Tab-separated table of C-alpha atoms in Angstrom:
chain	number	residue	atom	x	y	z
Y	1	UNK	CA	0.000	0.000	0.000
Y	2	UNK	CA	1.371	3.112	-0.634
Y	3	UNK	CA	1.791	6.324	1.621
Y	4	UNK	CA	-0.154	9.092	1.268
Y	5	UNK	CA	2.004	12.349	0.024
Y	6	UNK	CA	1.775	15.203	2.795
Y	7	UNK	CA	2.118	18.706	2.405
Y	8	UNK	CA	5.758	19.788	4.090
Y	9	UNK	CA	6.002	23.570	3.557
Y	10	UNK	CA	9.856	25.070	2.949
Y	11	UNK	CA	10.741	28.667	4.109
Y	12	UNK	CA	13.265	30.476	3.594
Y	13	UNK	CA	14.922	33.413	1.154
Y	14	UNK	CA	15.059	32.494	-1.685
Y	15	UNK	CA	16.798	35.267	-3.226
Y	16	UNK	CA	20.071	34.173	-1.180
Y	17	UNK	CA	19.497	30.554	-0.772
Y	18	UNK	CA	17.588	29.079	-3.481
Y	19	UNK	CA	19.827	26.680	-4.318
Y	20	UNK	CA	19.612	24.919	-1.058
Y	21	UNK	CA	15.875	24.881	-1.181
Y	22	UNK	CA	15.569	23.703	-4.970
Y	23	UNK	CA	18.044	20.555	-3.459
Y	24	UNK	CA	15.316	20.408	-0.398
Y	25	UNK	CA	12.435	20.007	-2.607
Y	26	UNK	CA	13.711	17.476	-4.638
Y	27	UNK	CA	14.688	15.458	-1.895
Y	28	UNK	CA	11.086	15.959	0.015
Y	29	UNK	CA	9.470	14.953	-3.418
Y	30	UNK	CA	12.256	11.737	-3.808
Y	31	UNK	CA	10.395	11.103	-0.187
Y	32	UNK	CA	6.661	10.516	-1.613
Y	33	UNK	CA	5.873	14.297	-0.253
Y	34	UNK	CA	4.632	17.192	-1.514
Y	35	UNK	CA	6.956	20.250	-1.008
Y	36	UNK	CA	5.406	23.818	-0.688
Y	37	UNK	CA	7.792	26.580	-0.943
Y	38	UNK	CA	7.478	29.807	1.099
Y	39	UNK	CA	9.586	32.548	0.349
Y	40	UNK	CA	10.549	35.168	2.483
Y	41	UNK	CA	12.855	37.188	-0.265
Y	42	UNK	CA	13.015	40.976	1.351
Y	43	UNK	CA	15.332	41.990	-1.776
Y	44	UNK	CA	15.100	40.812	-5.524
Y	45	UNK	CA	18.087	38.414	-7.394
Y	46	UNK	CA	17.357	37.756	-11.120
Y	47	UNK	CA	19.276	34.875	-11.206
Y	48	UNK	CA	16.591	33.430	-9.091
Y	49	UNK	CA	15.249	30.516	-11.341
Y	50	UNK	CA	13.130	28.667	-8.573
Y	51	UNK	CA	9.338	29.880	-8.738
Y	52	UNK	CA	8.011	29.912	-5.416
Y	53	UNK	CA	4.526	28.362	-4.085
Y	54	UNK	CA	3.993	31.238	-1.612
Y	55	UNK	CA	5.189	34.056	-3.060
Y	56	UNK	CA	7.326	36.932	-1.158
Y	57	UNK	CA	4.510	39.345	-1.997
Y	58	UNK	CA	1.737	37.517	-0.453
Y	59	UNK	CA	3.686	37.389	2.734
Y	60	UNK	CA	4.709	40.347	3.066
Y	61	UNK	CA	0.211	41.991	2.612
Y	62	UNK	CA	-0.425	38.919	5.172
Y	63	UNK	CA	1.825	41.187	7.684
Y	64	UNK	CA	0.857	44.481	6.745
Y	65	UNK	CA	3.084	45.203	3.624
Y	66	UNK	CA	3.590	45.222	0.279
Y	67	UNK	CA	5.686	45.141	-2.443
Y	68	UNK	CA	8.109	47.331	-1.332
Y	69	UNK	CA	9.337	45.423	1.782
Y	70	UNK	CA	10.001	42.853	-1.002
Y	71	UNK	CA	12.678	44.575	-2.479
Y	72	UNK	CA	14.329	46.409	0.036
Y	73	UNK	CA	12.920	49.911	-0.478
Y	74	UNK	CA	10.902	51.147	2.427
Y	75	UNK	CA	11.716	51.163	6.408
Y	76	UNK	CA	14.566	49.691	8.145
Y	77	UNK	CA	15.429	46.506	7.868
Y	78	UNK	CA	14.213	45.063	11.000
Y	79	UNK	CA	10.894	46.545	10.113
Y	80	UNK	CA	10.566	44.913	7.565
Y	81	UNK	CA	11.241	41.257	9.232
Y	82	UNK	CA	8.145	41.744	12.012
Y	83	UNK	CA	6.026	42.103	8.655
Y	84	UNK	CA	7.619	39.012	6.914
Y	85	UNK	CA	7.204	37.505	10.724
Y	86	UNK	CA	3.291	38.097	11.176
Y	87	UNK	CA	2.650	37.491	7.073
Y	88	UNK	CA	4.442	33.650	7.695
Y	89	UNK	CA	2.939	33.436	11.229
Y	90	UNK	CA	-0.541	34.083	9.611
Y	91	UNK	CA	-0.281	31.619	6.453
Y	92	UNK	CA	1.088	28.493	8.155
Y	93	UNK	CA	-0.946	28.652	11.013
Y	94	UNK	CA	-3.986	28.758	8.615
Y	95	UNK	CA	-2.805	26.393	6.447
Y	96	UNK	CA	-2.044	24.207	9.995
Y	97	UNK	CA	-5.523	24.828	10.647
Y	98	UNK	CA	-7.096	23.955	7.696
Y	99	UNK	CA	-4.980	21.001	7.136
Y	100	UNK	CA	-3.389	22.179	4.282
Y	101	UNK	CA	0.291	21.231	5.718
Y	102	UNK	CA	1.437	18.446	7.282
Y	103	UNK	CA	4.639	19.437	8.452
Y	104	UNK	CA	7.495	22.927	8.229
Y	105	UNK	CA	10.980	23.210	7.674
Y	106	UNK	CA	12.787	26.165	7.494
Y	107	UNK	CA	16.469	26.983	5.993
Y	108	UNK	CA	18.876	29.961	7.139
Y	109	UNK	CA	20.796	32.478	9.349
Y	110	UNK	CA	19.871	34.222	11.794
Y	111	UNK	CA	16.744	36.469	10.402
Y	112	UNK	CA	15.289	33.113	8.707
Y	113	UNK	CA	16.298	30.864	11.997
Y	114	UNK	CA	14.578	34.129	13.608
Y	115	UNK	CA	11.334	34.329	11.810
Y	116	UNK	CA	11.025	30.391	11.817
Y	117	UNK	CA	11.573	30.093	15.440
Y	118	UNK	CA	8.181	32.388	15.967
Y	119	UNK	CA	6.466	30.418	13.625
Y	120	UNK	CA	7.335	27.306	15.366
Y	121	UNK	CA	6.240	28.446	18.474
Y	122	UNK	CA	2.894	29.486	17.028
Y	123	UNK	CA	2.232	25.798	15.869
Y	124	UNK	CA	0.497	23.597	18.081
Y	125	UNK	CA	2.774	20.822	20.129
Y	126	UNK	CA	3.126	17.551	17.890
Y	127	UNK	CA	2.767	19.047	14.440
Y	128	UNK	CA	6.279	18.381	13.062
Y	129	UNK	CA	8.293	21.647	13.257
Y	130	UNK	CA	12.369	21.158	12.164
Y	131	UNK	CA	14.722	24.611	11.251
Y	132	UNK	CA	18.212	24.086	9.683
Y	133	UNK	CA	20.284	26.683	10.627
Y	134	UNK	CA	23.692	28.109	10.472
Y	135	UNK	CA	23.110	29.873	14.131
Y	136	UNK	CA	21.787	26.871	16.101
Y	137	UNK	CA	23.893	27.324	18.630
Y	138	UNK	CA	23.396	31.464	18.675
Y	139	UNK	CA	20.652	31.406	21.050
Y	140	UNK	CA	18.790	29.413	23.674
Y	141	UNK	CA	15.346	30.807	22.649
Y	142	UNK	CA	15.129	29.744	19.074
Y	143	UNK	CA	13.395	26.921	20.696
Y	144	UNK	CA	12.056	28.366	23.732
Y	145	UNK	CA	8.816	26.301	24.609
Y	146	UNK	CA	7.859	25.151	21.321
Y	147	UNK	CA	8.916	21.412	20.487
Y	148	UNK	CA	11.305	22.229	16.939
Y	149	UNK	CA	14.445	20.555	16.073
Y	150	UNK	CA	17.224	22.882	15.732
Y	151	UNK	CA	19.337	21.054	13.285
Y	152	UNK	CA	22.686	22.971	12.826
Y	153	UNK	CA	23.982	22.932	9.544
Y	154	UNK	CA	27.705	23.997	10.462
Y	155	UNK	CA	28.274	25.658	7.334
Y	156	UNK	CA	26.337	29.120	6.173
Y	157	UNK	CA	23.136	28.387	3.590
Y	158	UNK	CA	23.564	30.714	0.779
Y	159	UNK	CA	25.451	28.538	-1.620
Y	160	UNK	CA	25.574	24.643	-2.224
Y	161	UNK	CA	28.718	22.493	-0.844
Y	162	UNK	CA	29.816	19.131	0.110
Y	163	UNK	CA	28.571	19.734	4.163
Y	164	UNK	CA	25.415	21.703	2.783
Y	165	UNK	CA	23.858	19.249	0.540
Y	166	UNK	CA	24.864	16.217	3.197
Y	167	UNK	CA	22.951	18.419	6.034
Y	168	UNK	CA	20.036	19.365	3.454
Y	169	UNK	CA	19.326	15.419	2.933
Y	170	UNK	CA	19.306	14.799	6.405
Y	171	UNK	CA	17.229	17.597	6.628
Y	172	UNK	CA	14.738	16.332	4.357
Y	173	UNK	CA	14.342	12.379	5.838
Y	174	UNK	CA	13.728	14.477	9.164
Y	175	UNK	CA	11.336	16.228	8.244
Y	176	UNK	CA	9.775	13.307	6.048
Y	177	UNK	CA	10.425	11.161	8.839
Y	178	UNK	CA	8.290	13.002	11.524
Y	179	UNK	CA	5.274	14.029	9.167
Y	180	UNK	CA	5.058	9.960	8.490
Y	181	UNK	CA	4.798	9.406	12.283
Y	182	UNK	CA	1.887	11.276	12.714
Y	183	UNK	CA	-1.888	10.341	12.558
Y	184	UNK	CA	-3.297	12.703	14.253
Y	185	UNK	CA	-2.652	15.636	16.847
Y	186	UNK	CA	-2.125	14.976	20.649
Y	187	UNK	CA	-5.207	16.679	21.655
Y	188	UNK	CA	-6.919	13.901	19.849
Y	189	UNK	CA	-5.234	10.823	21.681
Y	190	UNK	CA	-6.175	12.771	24.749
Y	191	UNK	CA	-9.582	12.973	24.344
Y	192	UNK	CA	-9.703	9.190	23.404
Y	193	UNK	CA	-7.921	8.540	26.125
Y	194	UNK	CA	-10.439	10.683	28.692
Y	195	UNK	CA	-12.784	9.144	26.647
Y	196	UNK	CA	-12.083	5.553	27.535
Y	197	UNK	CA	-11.901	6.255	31.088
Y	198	UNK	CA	-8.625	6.758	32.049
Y	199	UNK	CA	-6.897	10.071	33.342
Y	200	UNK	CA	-4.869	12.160	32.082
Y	201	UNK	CA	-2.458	14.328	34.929
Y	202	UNK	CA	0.024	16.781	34.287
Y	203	UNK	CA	2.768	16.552	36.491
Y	204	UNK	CA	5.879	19.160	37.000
Y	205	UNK	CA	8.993	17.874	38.813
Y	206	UNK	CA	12.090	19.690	40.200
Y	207	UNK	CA	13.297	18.468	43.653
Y	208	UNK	CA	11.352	15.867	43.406
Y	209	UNK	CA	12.141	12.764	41.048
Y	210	UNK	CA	11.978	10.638	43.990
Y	211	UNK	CA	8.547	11.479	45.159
Y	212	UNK	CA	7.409	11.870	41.676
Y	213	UNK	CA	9.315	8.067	40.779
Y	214	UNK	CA	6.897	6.740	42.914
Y	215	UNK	CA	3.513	8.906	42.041
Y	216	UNK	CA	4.172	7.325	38.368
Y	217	UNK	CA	5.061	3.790	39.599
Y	218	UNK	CA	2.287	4.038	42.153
Y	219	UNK	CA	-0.355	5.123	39.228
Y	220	UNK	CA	0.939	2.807	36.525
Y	221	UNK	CA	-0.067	-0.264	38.983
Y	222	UNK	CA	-3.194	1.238	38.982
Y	223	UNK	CA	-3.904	0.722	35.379
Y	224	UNK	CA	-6.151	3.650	34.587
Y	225	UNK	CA	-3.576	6.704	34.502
Y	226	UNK	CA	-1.738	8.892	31.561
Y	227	UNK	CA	0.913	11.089	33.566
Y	228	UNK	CA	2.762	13.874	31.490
Y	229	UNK	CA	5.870	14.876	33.293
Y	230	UNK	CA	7.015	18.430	33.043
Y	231	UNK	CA	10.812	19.917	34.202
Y	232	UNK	CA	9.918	22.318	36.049
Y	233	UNK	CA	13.004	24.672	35.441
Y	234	UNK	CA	10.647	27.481	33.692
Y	235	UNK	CA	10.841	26.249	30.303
Y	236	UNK	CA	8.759	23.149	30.747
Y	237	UNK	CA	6.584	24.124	33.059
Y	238	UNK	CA	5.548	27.145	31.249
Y	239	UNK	CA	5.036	24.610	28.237
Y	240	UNK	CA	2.826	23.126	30.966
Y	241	UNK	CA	0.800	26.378	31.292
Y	242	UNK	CA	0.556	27.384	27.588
Y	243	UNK	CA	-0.846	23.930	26.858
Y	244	UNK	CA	-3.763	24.105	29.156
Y	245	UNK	CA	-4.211	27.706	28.042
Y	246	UNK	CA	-4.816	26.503	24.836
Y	247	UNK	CA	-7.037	24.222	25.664
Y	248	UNK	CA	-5.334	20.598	26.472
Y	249	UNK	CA	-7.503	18.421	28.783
Y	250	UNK	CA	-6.080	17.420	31.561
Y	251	UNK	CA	-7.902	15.531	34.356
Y	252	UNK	CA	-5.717	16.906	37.495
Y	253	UNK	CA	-2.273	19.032	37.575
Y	254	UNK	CA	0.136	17.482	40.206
Y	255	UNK	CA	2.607	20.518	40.872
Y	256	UNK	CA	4.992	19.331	42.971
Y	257	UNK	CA	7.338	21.905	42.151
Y	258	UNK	CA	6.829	25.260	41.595
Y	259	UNK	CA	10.234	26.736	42.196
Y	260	UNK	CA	10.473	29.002	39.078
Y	261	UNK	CA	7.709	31.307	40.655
Y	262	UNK	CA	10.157	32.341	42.747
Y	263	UNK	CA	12.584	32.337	40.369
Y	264	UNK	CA	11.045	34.831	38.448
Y	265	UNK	CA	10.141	36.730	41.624
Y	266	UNK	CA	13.412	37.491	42.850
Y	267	UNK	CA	15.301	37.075	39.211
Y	268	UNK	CA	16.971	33.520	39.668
Y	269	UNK	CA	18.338	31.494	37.150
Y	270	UNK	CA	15.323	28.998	37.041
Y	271	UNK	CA	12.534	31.314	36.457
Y	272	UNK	CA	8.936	31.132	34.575
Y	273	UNK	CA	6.852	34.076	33.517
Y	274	UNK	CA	4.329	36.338	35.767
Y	275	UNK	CA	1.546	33.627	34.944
Y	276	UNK	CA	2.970	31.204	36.046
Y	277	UNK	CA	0.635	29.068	38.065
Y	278	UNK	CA	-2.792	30.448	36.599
Y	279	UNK	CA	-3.477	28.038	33.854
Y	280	UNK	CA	-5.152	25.551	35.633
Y	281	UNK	CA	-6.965	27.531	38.250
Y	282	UNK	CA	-8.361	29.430	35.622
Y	283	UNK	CA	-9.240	26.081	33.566
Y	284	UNK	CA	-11.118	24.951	37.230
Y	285	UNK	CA	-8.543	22.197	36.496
Y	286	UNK	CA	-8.156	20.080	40.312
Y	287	UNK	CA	-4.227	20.890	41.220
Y	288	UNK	CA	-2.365	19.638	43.750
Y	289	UNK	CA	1.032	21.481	44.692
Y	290	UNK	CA	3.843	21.006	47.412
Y	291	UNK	CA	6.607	24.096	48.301
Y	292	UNK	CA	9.101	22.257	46.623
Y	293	UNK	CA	12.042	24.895	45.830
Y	294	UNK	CA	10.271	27.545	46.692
Y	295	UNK	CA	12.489	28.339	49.537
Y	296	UNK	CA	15.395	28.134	46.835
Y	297	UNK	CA	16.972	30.897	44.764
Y	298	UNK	CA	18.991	29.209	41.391
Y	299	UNK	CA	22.255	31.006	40.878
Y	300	UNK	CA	24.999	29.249	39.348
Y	301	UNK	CA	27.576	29.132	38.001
Y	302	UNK	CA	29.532	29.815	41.096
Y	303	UNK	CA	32.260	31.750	39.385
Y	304	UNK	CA	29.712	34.760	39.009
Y	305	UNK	CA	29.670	35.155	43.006
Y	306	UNK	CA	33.769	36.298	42.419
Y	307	UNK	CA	32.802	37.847	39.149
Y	308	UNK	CA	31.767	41.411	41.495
Y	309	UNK	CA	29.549	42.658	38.761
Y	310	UNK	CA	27.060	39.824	39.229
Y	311	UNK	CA	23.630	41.408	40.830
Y	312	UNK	CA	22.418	38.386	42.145
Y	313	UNK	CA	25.385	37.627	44.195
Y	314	UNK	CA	26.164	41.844	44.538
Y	315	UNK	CA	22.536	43.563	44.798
Y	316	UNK	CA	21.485	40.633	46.449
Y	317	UNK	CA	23.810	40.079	49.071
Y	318	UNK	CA	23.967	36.447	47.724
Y	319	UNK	CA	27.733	36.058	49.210
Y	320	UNK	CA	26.606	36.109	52.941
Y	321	UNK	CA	23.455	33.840	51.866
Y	322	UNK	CA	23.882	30.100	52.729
Y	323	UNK	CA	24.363	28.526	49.766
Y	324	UNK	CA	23.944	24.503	48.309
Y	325	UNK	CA	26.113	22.591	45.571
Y	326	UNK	CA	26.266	20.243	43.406
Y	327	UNK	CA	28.411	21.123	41.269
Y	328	UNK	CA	29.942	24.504	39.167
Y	329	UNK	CA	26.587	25.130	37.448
Y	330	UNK	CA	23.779	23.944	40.427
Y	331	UNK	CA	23.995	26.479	42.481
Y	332	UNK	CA	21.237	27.771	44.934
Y	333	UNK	CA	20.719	29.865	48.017
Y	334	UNK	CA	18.338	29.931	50.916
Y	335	UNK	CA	15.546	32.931	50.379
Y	336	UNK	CA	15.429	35.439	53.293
Y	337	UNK	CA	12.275	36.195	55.543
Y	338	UNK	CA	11.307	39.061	53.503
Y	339	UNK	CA	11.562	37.269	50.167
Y	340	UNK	CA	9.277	34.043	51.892
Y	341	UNK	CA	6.423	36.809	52.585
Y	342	UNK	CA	6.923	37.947	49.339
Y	343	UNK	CA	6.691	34.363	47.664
Y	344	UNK	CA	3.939	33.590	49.996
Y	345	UNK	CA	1.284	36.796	49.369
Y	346	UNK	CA	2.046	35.575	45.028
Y	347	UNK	CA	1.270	32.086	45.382
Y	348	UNK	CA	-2.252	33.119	47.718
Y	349	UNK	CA	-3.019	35.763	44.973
Y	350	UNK	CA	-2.425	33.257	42.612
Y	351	UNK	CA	-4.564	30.345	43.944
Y	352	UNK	CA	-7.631	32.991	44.735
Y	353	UNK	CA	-7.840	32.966	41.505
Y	354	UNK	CA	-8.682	29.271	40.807
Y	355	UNK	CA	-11.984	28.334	39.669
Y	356	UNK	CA	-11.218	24.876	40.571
Y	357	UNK	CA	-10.103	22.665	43.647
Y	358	UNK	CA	-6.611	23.104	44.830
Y	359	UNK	CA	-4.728	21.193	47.609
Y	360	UNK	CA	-1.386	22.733	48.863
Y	361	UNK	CA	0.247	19.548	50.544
Y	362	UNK	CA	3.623	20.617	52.857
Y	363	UNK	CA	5.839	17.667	54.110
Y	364	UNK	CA	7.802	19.234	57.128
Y	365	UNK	CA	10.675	16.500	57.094
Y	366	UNK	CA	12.079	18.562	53.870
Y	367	UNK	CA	10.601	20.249	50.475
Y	368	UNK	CA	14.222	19.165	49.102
Y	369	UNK	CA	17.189	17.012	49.776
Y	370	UNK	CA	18.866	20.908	50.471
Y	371	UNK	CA	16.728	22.177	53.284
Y	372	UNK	CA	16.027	18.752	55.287
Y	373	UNK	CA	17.259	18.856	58.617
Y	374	UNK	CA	21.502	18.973	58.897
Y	375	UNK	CA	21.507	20.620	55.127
Y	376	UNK	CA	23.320	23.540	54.422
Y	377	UNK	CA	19.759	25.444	53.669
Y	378	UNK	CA	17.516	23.804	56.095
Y	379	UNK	CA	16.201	26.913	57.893
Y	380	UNK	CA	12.447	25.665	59.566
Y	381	UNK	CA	11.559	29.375	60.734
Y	382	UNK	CA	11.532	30.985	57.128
Y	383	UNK	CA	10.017	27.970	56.015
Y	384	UNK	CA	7.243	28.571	58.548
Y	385	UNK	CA	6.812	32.293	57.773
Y	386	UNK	CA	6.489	31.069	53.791
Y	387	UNK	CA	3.313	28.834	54.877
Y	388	UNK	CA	2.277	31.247	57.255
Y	389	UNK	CA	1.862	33.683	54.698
Y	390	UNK	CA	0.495	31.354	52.191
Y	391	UNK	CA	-2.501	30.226	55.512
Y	392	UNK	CA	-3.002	33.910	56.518
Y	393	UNK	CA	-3.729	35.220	52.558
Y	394	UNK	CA	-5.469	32.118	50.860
Y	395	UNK	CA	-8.733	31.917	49.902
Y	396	UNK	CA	-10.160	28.693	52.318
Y	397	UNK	CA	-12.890	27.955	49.961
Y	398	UNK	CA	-10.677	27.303	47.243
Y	399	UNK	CA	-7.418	26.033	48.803
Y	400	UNK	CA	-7.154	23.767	51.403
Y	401	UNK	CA	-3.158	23.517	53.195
Y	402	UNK	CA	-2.644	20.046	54.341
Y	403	UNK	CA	0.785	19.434	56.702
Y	404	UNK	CA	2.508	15.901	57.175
Y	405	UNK	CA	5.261	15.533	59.622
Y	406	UNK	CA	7.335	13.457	56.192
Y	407	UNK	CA	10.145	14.064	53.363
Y	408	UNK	CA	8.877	14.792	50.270
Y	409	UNK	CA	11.160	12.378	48.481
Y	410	UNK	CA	9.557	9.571	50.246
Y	411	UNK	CA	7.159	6.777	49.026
Y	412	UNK	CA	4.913	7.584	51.877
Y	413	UNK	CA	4.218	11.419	50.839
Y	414	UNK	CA	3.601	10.034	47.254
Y	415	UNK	CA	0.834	7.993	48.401
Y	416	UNK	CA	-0.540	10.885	49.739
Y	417	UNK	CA	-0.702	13.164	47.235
Y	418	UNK	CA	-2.010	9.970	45.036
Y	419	UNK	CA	-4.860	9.149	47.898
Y	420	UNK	CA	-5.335	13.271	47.748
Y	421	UNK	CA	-5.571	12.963	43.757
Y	422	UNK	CA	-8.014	10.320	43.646
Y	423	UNK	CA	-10.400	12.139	46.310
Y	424	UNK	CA	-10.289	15.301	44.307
Y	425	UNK	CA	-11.039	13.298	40.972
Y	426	UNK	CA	-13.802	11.905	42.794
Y	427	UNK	CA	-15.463	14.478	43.239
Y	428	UNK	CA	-15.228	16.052	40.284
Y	429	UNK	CA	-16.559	13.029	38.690
């Protein structure tokens, strides 16, 4: 039987790097795909002798422009890329939408890598996304928290070699590779799966592989579970966040660490974005959440705190802080008093909020193997004024604070945040 052709759609310039797209195409098409190219030109070349499918033009009016942004003549240059930017934005995500492509791959430097980066992270997770670049390793947020392959091609684009053409093939089985894995869309396997019965948690972990170890092996047994697992370093569990924002079912949210609040509080390294820990309350999604990091400010690499331009360690007075390592890069110090109340009134604000159940569960034996008892940041009374705040600000009706007298990282608090999961379930039955 033979495969059915999807539509893969190719951006880039093709005024500079035709050639590498033309070589692209024909090796999507030697695939059993359809290639769709989308060009991005923002000056002419008439030695251009590939005809694009999606012309520079029509991208340009889908952001606003026209035909002058094609060739260079009006505004400045970086102008003229957020119009390219919200033209390509607009046409893939419709043709996403309308199931008119199957899958993107995008060829460049650093404005292309740039441009296909935000389309990426307009596409919904699952849909396959892949960008070969000559700046992969530029920049952290070309991925950010969409789920593209950076693929880097070593060498620049604009002309054909040896290393180009090798990368370009790869490029294209990729690509090919990942639109023939795919059936359908996440969102759809979840809904079967809520469908059938069973239910679907996300999970965020940080501090907490132990305890979360045994949640997973503890639900598996039970037979009727689908636990997504989230790092919760402010990458992943904003991907967490922007997933139920958009609309991904999820049964129950199991935060069991919600350090990069903080983070992004007092400006640590591990740090999410001002909403973090809204999605779900404002979904009425059931969550349960432990203090896990919270008390914990990410700093490394410890050669900043000698650096004596560092604000963290300087502004901060990080240098008189306690501090716990494991290693050059893991790096974190103990919050002060002022900081907990601070950490405390944001998560209460936060969990008012929620138009669904939340349980905050605190283990007093240790939120971390760093502040249990004889650790260097085990410090009970700011601890104590964190929760305090948290009891004293909360909305009761919404969010109810259990306390056990146990470790997180134990099998016995995992049961109880399972035995806590399945009452809230219950009731939301």
């Amino acid at each position: 039987m033979s495969k059915k052709r999807k539509n893969i759609i190719i951006m880039s310039s093709i005024n500079t790097k035709w050639e590498a797209v033309q070589f692209l195409k024909e090796y999507i098409a030697k695939c059993g795909h359809n290639p769709i190219v989308l060009d991005i030109s923002m000056m002419k070349n008439p030695n251009v002798t590939l005809e694009p499918d999606i012309k520079a033009i029509e991208v340009a009016e889908a952001g606003g422009g026209g035909k002058a942004d094609t060739e260079g003549e009006t505004g400045k240059r970086a102008e003229r890329v957020e119009i390219f930017k919200r033209g390509a934005i607009k046409i893939v995500k419709e043709m996403v939408e309308d199931g008119r492509a199957d899958g993107f791959v995008a060829i460049g430097g650093a404005t292309n890598t740039g441009i296909a980066s935000a389309i990426s992270k307009a596409l919904p997770f699952g849909f396959p996304k892949l960008i070969l670049s000559s700046v992969a390793a530029m920049r952290y947020d070309y991925i950010d928290r969409s789920d593209v392959a950076l693929f880097a091609s070593i060498v620049d684009t604009d002309s054909l070699n040896i290393f180009l053409r090798n990368s370009l093939a790869r490029a294209a089985y990729m690509i090919c590779g990942a639109v023939d894995s795919v059936d359908r869309p996440v969102s759809a396997e979840i809904d079967e799966l809520r469908k059938s019965g069973v239910k679907v948690i996300a999970m965020t972990q940080l501090w907490t592989s132990d305890c979360c170890a045994y949640i997973l092996d503890i639900l598996r047994r039970k037979g009727n579970y689908e636990v997504i697992t989230y790092h919760s370093v402010g990458i992943g569990d904003m991907i967490m966040e922007n997933q139920i924002e958009a609309g991904m079912k999820f049964d129950a949210v199991i935060d069991t660490s919600i350090m990069s609040l903080s983070g992004y509080l007092l400006g640590g390294n591990i740090a999410a974005d001002k909403t973090r820990l809204e999605a779900a309350g404002k979904k009425g999604i059931p969550q349960i959440i432990t203090p896990a990091g919270l008390d914990l400010i990410s700093c490394g690499p410890i050669s900043r705190r000698d650096s004596g331009h560092d604000p963290l360690w300087e502004k901060k007075g990080f240098k008189q802080r306690k501090l716990f390592s494991e290693g050059d890069v893991r790096i974190q110090v103990k919050i002060s008093p002022e900081e907990a109340i601070l950490i405390g009134r944001t998560v209460a604000k936060k969990l008012n909020q929620a138009k669904g159940p939340v349980k905050f569960l605190v283990p007093w034996k240790g939120w971390s193997i760093a502040n249990m008892e004889g650790q260097p940041l085990y410090e009970p009374e700011t601890d104590k004024l964190l929760i305090d705040t948290i009891k004293a600000e909360v909305n009761p009706e919404i969010t109810e604070i259990r306390e056990y007298d146990l470790y997180i990282n134990t099998p016995e608090f995992a049961s109880v945040i399972v035995e806590t999961l399945e009452e809230m379930l219950s009731k939301t039955a």
